Short mmCIF file of C-alpha atoms in Angstrom, two decimals:
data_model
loop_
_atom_site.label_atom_id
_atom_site.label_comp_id
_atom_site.label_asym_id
_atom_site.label_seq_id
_atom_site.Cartn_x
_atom_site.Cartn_y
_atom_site.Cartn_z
CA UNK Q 12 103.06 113.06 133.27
CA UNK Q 13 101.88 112.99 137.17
CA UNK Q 14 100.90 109.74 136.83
CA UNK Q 15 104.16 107.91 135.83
CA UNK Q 16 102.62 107.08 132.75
CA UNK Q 17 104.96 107.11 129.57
CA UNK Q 18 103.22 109.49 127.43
CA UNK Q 19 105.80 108.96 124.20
CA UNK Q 20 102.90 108.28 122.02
CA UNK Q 21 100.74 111.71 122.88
CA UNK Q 22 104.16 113.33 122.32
CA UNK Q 23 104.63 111.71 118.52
CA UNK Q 24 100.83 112.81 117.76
CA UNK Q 25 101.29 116.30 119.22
CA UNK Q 26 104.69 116.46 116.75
CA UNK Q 27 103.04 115.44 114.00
CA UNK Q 28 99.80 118.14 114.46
CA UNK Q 29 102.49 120.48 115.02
CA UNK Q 30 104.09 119.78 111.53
CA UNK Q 31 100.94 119.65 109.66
CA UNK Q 32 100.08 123.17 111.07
CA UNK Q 33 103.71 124.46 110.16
CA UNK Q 34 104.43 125.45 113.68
CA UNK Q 35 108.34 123.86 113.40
CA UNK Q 36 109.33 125.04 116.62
CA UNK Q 37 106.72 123.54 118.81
CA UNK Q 38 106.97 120.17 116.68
CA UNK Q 39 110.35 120.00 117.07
CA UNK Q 40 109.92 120.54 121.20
CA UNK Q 41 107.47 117.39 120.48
CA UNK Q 42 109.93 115.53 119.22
CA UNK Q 43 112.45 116.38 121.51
CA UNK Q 44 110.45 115.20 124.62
CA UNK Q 45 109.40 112.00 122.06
CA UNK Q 46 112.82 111.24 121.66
CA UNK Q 47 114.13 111.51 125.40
CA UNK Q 48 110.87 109.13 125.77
CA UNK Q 49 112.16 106.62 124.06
CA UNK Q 50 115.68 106.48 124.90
CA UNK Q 51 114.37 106.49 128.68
CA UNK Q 52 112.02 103.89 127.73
CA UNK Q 53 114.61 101.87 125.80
CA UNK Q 54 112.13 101.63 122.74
CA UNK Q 55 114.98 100.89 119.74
CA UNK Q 56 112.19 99.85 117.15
CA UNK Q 57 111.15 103.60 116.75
CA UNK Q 58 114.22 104.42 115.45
CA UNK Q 59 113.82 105.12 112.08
CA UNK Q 60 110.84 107.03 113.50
CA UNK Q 61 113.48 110.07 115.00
CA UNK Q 62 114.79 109.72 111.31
CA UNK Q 63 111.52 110.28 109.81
CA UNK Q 64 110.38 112.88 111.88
CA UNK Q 65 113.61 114.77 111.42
CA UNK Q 66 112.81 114.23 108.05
CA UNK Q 67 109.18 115.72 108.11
CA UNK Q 68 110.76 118.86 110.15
CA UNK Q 69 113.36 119.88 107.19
CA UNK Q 70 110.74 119.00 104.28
CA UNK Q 71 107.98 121.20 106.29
CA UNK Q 72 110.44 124.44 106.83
CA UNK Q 73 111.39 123.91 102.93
CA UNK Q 74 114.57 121.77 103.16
CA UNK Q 75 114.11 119.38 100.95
CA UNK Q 76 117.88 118.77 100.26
CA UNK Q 77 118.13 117.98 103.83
CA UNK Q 78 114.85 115.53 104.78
CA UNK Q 79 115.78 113.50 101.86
CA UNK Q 80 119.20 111.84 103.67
CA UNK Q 81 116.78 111.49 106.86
CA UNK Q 82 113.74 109.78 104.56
CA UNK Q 83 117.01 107.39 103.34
CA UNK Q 84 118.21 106.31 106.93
CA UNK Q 85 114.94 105.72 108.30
CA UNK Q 86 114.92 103.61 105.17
CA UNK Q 87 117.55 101.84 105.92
CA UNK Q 88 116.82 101.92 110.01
CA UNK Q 89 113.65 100.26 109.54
CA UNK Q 90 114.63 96.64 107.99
CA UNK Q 91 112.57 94.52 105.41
CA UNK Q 92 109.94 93.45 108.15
CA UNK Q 93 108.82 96.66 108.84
CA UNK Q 94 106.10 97.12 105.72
CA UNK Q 95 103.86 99.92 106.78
CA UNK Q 96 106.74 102.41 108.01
CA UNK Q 97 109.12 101.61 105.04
CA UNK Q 98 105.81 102.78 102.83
CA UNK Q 99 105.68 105.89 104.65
CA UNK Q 100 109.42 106.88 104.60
CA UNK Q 101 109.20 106.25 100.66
CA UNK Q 102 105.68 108.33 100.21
CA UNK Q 103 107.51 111.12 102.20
CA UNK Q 104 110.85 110.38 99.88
CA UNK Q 105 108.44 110.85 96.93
CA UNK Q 106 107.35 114.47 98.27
CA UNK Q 107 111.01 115.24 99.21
CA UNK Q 108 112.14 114.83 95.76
CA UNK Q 109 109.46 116.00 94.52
CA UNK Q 110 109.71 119.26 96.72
CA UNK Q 111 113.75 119.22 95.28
CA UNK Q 112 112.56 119.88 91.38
CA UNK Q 113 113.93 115.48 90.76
CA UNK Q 114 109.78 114.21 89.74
CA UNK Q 115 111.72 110.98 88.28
CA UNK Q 116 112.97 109.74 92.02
CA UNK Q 117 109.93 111.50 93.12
CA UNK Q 118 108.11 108.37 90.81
CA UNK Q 119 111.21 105.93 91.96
CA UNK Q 120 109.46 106.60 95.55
CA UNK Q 121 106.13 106.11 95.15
CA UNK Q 122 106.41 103.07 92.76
CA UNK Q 123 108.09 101.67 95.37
CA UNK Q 124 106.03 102.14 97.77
CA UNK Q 125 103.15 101.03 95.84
CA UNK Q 126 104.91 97.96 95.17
CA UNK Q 127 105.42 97.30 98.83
CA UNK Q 128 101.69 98.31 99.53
CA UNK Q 129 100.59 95.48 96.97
CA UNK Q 130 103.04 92.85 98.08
CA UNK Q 131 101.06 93.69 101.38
CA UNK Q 132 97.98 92.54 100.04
CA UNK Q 133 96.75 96.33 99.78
CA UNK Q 134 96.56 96.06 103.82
CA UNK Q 135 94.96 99.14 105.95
CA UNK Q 136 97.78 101.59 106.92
CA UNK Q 137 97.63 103.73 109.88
CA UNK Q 138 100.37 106.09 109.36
CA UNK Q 139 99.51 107.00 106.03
CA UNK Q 140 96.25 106.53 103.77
CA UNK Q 141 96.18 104.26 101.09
CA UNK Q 142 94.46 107.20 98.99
CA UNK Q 143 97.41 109.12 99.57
CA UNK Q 144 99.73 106.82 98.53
CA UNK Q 145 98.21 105.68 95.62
CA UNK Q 146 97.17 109.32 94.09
CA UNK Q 147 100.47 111.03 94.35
CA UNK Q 148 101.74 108.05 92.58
CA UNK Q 149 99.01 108.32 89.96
CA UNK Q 150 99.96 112.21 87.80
CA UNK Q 151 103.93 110.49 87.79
CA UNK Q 152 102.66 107.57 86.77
CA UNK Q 153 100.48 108.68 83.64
CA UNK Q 154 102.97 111.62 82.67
CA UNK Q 155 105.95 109.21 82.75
CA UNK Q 156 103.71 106.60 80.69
CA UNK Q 157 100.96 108.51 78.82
CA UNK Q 158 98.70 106.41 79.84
CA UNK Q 159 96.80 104.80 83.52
CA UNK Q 160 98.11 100.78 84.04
CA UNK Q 161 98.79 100.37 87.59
CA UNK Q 162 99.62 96.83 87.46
CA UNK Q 163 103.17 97.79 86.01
#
C-alpha cells in the first residue's frame, strides 16, 4: 500500500483464503477493502464479482437461502460474454442449492454450467477447475438418469 500500488487483486485472493479457511470475519474485511478498491479504481467489470463474493460469505457461514439471490445477480451482472465467471456463479449456484436440501436446481446449475464449459471448447478456467465442475455435476447427473452420458 506504500507504494501507490492498487493492491485490489491481493485483497480478492486474501478474501477468498479467508473463506476457504471459514474465517468469515476476516474475509469479509477482505472484501470490504476489495470493494472500496474497485469503486476507487472505477473497475465496473468486477461487479458481479462483489455479488459473488457476497455470495461465497452467506453459503460459507451456512446461509444458503441467502447466497443463492447473490449467485443469481452476479448471474445476471455478468452478461453473456463473460464465459468463465458465469461458470463459476452457476458451480457455486449448484452448491447453494445443493446446501438448501433443492439437488434438482442443484443439477439445473451444474448442467448449465457444463453446457457453457463445452460451448467453450472445454477451455482452461482459472477461477474454478474443470475437475470441479465436471464431478459435482457427475453423482446429479447419474442419480437423475441412472446411468453416465455426458453428452446430454
Amino acid at each position: 500500500r506504500r507504494t501507490g500500488v492498487p493492491v485490489h487483486v491481493p485483497m480478492w485472493n486474501l478474501s477468498q483464503i479467508e473463506i476457504a479457511l471459514a474465517h468469515p470475519e476476516a474475509a469479509a474485511a477482505h472484501a470490504a477493502d476489495w470493494e472500496a478498491q474497485l469503486r476507487a479504481l472505477g473497475l465496473t467489470a468486477a461487479k458481479p464479482y462483489e455479488s459473488f463474493i457476497r455470495g461465497q460469505l452467506a453459503l460459507r457461514q451456512g446461509l444458503a437461502a441467502q447466497a443463492l439471490p447473490l449467485f443469481a445477480r452476479a448471474l445476471r451482472q455478468a452478461g453473456t460474454g463473460n464465459v468463465e465467471g458465469r461458470t463459476l456463479f452457476l458451480a457455486y449456484s449448484a452448491r447453494a442449492h445443493l446446501a438448501a436440501g433443492d439437488p434438482a436446481r442443484a443439477l439445473a446449475a451444474t448442467r448449465r454450467a457444463c453446457k457453457l464449459h463445452r460451448a467453450a471448447g472445454l477451455a482452461s478456467l482459472d477461477a474454478i477447475e474443470r475437475s470441479e465442475l465436471w464431478w459435482r455435476n457427475l453423482p446429479w447427473h447419474i442419480q437423475s438418469h441412472g446411468a453416465l452420458t455426458l453428452l446430454d
